[in-house]
CSV table of C-alpha atoms and ligand atoms in Angstrom, one decimal:
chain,number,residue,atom,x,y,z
A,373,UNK,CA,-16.9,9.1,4.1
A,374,UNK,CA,-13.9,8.4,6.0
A,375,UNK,CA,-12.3,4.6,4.7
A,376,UNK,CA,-10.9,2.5,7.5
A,377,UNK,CA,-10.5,-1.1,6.7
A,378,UNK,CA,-9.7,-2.5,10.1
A,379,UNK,CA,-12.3,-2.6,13.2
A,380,UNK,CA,-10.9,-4.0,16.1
A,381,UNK,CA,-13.5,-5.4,18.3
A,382,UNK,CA,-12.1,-6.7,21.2
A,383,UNK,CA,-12.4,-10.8,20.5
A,384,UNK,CA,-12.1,-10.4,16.7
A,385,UNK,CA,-10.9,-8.5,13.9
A,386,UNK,CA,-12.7,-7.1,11.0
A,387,UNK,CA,-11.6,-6.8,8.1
A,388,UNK,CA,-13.4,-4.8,5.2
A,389,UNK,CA,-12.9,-7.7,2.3
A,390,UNK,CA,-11.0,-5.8,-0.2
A,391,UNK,CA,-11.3,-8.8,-3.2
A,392,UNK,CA,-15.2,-7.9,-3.3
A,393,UNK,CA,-15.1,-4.2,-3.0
A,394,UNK,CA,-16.5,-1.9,-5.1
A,395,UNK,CA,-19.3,-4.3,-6.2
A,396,UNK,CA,-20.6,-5.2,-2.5
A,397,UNK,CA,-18.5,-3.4,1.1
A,398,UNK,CA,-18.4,-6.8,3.2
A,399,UNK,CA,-16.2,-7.0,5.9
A,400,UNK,CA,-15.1,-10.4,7.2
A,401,UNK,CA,-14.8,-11.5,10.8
A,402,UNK,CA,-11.3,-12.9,12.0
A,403,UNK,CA,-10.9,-14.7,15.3
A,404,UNK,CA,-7.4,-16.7,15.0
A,405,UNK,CA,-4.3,-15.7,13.7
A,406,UNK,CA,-4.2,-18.3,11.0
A,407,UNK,CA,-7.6,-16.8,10.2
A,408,UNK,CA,-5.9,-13.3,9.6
A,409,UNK,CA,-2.4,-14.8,7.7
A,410,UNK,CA,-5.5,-16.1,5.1
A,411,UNK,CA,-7.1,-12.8,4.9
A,412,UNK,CA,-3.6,-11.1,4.2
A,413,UNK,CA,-2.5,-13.7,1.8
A,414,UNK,CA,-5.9,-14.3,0.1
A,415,UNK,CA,-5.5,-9.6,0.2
A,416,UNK,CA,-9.1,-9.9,1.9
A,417,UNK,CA,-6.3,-6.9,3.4
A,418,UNK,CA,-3.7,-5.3,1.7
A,419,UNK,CA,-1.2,-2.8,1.2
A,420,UNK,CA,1.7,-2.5,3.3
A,421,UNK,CA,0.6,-0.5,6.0
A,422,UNK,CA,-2.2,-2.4,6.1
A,423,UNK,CA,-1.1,-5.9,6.6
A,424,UNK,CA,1.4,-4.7,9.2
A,425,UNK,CA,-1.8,-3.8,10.9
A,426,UNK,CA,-3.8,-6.8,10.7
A,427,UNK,CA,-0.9,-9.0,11.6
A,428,UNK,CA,-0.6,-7.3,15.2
A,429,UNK,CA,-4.2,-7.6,15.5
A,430,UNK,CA,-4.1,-11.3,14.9
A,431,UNK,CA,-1.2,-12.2,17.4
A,432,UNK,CA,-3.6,-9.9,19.8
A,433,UNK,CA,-6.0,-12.7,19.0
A,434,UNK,CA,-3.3,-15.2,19.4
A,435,UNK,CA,-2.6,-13.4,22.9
A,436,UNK,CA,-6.2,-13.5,24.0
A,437,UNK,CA,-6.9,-17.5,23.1
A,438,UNK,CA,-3.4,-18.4,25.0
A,439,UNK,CA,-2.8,-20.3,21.5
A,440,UNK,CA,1.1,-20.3,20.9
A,441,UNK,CA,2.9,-17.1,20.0
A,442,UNK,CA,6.0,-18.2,17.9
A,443,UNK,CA,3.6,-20.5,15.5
A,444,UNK,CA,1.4,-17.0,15.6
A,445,UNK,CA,4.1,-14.8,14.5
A,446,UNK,CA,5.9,-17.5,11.7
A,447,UNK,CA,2.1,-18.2,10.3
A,448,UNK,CA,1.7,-14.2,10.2
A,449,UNK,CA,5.5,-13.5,8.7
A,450,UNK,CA,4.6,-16.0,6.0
A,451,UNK,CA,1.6,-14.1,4.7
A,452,UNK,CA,3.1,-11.8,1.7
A,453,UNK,CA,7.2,-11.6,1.0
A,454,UNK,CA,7.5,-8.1,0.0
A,455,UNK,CA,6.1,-5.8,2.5
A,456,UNK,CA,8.5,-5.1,5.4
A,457,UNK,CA,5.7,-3.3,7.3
A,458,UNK,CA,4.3,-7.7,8.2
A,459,UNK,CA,7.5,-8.1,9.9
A,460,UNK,CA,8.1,-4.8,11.3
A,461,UNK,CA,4.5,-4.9,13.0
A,462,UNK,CA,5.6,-8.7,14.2
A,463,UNK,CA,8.8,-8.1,15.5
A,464,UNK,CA,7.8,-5.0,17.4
A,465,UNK,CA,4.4,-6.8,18.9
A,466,UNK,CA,7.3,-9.7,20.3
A,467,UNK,CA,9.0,-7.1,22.0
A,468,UNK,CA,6.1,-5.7,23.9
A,469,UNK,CA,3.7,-7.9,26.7
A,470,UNK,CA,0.5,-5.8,26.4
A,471,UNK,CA,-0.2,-7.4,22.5
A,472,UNK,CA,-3.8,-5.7,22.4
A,473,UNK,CA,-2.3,-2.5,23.4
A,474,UNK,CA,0.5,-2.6,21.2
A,475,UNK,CA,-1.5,-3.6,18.2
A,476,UNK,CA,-3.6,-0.2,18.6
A,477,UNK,CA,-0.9,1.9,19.2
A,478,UNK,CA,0.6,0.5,15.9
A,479,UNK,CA,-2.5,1.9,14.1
A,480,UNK,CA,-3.1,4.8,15.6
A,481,UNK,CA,0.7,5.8,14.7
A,482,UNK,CA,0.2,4.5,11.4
A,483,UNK,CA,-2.7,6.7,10.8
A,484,UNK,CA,-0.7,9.6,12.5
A,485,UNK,CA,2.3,8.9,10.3
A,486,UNK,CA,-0.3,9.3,7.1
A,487,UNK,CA,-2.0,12.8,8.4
A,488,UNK,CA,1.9,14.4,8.7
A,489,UNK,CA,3.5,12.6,5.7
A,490,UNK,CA,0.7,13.7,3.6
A,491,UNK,CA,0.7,17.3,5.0
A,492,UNK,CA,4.4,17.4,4.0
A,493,UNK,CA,4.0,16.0,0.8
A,494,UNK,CA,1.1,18.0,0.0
A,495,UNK,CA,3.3,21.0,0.2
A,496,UNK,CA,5.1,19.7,-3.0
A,497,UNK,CA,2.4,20.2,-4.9
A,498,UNK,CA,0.9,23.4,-7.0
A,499,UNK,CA,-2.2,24.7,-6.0
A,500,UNK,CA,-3.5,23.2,-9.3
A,501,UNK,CA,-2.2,19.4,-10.6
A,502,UNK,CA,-3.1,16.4,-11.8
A,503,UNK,CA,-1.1,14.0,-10.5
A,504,UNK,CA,-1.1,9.9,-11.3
A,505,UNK,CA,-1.0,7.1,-8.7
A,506,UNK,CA,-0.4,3.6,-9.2
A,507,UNK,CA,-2.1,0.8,-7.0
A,508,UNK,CA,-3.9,2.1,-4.4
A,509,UNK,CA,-1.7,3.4,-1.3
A,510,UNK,CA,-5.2,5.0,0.2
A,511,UNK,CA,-6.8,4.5,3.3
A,512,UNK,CA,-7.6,1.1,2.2
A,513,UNK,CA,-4.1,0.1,2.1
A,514,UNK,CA,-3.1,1.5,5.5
A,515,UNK,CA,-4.4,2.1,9.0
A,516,UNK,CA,-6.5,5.0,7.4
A,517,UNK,CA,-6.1,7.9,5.2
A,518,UNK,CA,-3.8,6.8,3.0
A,519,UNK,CA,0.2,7.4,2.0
A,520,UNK,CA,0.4,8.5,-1.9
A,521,UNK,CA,-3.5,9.7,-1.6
A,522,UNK,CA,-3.0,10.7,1.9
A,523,UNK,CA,-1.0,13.5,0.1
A,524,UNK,CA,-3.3,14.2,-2.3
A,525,UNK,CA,-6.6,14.4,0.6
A,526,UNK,CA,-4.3,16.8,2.4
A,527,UNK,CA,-3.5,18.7,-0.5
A,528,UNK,CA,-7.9,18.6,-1.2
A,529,UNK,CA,-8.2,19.6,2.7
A,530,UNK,CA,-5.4,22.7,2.2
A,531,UNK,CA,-7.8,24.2,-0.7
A,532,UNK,CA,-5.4,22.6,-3.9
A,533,UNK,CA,-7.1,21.8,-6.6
A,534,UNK,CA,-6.1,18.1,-7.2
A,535,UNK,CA,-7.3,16.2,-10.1
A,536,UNK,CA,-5.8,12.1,-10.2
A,537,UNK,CA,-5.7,10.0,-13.1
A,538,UNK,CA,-5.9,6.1,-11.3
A,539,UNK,CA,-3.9,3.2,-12.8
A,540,UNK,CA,-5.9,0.6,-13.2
A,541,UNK,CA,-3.2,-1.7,-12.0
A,542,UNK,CA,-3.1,-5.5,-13.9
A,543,UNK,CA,-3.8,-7.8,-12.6
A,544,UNK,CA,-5.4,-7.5,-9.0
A,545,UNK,CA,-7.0,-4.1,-10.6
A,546,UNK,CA,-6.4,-2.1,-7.1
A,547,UNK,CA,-6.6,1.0,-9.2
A,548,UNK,CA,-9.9,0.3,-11.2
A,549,UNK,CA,-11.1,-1.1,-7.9
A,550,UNK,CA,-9.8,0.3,-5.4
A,551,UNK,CA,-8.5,4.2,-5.5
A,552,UNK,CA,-11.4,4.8,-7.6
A,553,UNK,CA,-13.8,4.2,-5.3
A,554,UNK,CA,-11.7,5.4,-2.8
A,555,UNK,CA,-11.6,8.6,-4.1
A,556,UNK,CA,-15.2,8.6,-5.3
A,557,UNK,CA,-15.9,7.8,-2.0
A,558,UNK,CA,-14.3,11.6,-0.9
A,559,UNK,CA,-15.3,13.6,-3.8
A,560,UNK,CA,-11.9,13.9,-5.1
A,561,UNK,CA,-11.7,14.1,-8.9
A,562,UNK,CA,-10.5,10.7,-10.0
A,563,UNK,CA,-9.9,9.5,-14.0
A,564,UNK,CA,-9.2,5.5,-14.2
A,565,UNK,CA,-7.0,4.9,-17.3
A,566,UNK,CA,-5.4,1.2,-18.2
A,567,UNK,CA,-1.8,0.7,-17.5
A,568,UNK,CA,-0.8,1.0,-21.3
A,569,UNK,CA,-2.6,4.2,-21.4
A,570,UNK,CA,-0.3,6.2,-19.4
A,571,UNK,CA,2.4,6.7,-21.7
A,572,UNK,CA,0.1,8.4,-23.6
A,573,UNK,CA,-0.9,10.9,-21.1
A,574,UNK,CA,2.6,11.8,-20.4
A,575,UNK,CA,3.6,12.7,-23.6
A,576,UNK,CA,0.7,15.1,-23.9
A,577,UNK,CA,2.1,16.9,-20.2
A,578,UNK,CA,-1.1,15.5,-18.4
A,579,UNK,CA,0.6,14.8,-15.2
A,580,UNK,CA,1.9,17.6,-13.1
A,581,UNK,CA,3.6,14.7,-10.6
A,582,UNK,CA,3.5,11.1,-9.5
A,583,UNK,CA,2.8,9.9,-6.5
A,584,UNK,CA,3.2,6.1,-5.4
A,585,UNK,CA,3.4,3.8,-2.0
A,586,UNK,CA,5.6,1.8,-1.2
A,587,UNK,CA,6.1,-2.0,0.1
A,588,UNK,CA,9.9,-1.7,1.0
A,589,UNK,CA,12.6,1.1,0.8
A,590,UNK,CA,16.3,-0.5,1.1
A,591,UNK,CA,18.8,1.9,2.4
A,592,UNK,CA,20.0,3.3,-0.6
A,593,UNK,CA,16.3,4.7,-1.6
A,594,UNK,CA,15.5,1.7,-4.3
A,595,UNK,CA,11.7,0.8,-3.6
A,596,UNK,CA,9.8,-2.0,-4.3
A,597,UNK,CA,5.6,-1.3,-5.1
A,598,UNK,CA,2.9,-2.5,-7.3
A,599,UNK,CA,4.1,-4.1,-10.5
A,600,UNK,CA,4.2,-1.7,-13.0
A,601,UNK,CA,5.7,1.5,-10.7
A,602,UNK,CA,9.2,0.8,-12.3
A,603,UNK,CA,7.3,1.3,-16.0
A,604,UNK,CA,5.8,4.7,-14.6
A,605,UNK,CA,8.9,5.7,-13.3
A,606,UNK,CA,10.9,5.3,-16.1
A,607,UNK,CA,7.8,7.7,-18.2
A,608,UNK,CA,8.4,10.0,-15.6
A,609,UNK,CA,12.0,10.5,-15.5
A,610,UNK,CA,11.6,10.6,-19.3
A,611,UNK,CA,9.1,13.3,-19.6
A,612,UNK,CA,10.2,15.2,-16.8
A,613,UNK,CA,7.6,14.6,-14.3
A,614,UNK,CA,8.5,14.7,-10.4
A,615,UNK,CA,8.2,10.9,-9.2
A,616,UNK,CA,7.5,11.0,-5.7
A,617,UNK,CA,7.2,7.5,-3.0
A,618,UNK,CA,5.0,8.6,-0.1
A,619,UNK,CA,5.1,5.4,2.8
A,620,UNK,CA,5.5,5.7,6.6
A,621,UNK,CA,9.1,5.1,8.0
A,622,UNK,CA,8.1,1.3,9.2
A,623,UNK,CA,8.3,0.9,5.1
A,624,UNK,CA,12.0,1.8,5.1
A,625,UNK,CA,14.2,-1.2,6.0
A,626,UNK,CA,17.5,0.0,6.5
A,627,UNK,CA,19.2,-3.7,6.9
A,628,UNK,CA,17.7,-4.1,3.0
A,629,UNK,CA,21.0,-2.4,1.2
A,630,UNK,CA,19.6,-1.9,-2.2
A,631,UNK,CA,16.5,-3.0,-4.3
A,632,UNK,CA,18.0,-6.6,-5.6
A,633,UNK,CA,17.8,-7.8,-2.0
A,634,UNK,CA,14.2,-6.9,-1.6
A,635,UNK,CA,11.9,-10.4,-2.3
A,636,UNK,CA,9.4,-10.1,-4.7
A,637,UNK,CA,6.3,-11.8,-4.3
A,638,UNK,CA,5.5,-14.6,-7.6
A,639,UNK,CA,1.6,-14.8,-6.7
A,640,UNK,CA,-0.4,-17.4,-8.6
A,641,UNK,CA,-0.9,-17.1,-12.6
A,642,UNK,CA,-4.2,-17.9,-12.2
A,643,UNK,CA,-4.5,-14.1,-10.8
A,644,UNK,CA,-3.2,-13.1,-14.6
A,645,UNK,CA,-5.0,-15.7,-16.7
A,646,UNK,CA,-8.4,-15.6,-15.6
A,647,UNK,CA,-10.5,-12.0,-14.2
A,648,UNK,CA,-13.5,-12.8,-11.8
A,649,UNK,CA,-13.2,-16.5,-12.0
A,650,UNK,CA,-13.9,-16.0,-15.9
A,651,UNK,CA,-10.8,-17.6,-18.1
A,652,UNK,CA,-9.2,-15.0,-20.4
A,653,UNK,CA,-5.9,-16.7,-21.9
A,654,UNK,CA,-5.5,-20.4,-23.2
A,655,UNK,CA,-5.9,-22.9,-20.5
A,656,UNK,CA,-1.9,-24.3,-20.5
A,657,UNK,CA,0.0,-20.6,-21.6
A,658,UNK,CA,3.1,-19.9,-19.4
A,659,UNK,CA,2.8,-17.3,-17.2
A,660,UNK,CA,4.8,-15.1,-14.7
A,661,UNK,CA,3.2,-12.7,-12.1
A,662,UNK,CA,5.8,-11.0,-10.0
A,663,UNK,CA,3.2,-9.0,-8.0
A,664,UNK,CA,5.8,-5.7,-7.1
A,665,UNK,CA,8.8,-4.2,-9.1
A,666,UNK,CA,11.7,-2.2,-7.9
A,667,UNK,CA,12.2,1.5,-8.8
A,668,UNK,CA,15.7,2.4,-8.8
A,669,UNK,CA,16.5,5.3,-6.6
A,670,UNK,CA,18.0,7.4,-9.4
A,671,UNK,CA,13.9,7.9,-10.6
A,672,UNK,CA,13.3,8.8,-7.7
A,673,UNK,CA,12.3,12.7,-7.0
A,674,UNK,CA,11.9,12.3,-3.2
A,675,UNK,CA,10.8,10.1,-0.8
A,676,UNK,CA,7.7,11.2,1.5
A,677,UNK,CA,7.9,10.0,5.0
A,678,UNK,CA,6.5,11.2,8.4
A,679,UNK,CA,10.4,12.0,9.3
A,680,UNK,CA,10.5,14.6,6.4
A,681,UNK,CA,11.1,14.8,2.4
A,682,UNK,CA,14.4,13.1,1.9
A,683,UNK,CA,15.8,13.5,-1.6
A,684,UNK,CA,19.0,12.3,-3.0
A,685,UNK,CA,21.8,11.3,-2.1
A,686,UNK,CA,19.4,8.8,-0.6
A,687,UNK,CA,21.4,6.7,1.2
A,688,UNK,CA,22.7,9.9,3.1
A,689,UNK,CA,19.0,11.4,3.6
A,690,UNK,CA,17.5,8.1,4.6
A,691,UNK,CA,20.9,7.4,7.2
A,692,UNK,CA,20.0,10.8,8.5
A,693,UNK,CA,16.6,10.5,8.7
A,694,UNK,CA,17.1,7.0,11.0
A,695,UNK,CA,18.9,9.0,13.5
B,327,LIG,O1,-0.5,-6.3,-3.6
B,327,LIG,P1,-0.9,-5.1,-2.8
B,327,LIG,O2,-2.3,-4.6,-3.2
B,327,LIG,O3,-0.8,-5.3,-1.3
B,327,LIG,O4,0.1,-4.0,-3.2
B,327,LIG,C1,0.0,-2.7,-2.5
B,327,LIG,C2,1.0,-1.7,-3.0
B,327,LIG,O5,1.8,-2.0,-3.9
B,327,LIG,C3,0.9,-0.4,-2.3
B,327,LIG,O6,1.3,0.6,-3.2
B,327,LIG,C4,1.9,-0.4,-1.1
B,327,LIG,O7,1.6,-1.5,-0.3
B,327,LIG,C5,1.8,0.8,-0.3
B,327,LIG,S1,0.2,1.0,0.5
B,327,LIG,C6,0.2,2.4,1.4
């Protein structure tokens, strides 16, 4: 089955309601732009690709109801913090006066960007791995296909032999949730582990690579993703193990200098203190939830784009690369 979780149908957008997935596949109707900023910040949608998406699709809806475009476009940019693919997507629909249009050429070239990026990055690995992901940067987190497991379906489609061990990713559970059933959905080999399990797996040589999204890439390679990348990274570099970021070039933001300018999303304790509604920590505990970390460019093996594998020095690859 091939994952899309955006439908565009001409007065409304669809979106296939990632909170309730893999228990029940719902998809929710949006027909404002307000209506889409909750989906993204509620992560109905999610992943940076993703909301990019959805938020040219709901100032297409803006468009279409003649409601006003600047409100549109600040509502939208509000959504999430971290992902520079929500203002990318924005900025470029303002530039452009066809905003239906635009909004599917934005997917369409998102999707495209996947299929090559993950070609190229499938080329970096053996014709036998295992490989571990973090989060889920599938086709559920982008237009379709996916960035770090568009790699490894390109990879399947070239023949490899690709088995992944999925984080589960605390607290939002994306891996548990989400790139399991992802994968599942394919027939790709997948193993969920917990978080605290991968250290583990390392140190018995488990992993033949990493391979991780992205929400943001400043300019000198530092990339923010899913809370918890920096930890894997660091196992990585530690044991060895090729860390790759795989993310589409509207992920790189070259006025970003370096990772400590990137904003990092603090979503709501609640997210970390209670699972399904279900209370799991004393009612009154502090609690912090930075939702994305920063990995340091040094951990970095290479980063995966449509525009080629740029490796380090990054800040010279990635300058070259923008030309
Ligand atoms: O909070 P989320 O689920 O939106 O976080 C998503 C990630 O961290 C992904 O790895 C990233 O957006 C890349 S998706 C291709």
């Amino acid at each position: 089955m091939q994952v899309e979780p955006i439908r565009w149908r001409g007065d409304s957008l669809e979106l296939l309601d990632q909170r309730r997935l893999p228990r029940e596949v719902v998809w929710m109707t949006c027909r404002t732009a307000a209506e889409v900023a909750d989906a993204i910040r509620d992560m109905v949608v999610r992943g940076a690709p993703a909301i990019g998406v959805s938020a040219a699709f709901g100032l297409a809806l803006a468009s279409l109801r003649g409601d006003d475009i600047p409100t549109a476009a600040a509502l939208l940019r509000s959504a999430r913090p971290t992902a520079v693919n929500l203002g990318w997507a924005i900025d470029r629909m303002l530039q452009s006066d066809d905003f239906v249009a635009e909004a599917q050429r934005i997917r369409e070239e998102d999707l495209a960007a996947n299929r090559h990026l993950g070609r190229l990055g499938a080329e970096l690995l053996g014709g036998n791995a295992t490989v571990l992901t973090h989060c889920n940067a599938g086709a559920l987190a982008t237009a379709g296909y996916g960035t770090a497991l568009g790699i490894i379906r390109a990879a399947v489609e070239g023949g490899k032999r690709i088995a992944v061990f999925a984080d589960e990713t605390r607290p939002y559970l994306q891996g548990a949730r989400l790139t399991s059933w992802e994968l599942q959905q394919e027939g790709i080999d997948v193993t969920l582990i917990t978080d605290n399990m991968s250290g583990h797996f390392f140190q018995q040589g488990t992993f033949d690579a990493v391979i991780v999204g992205a929400d943001r890439i400043a300019a000198n390679g530092d990339a923010a993703n899913k809370i918890g990348t920096y930890t894997v990274a660091v196992l990585a570099k530690v044991h060895g193990v090729p860390f790759y970021v795989a993310a589409p070039w509207s992920t790189v933001d070259l006025a970003c200098p370096n990772g400590a300018a990137i904003p990092i999303e603090e979503r709501s304790a609640r997210e970390v203190t209670e699972m399904f509604g279900t209370p799991i920590a004393p009612e009154g505990v502090a609690v912090r939830h930075p939702a994305f970390d920063v990995t340091p460019a040094a951990l970095i093996t290479a980063i995966i784009t449509e525009r080629g594998v740029m490796r380090a020095p990054f800040a010279e690859s990635i300058a070259e690369a923008a030309r």
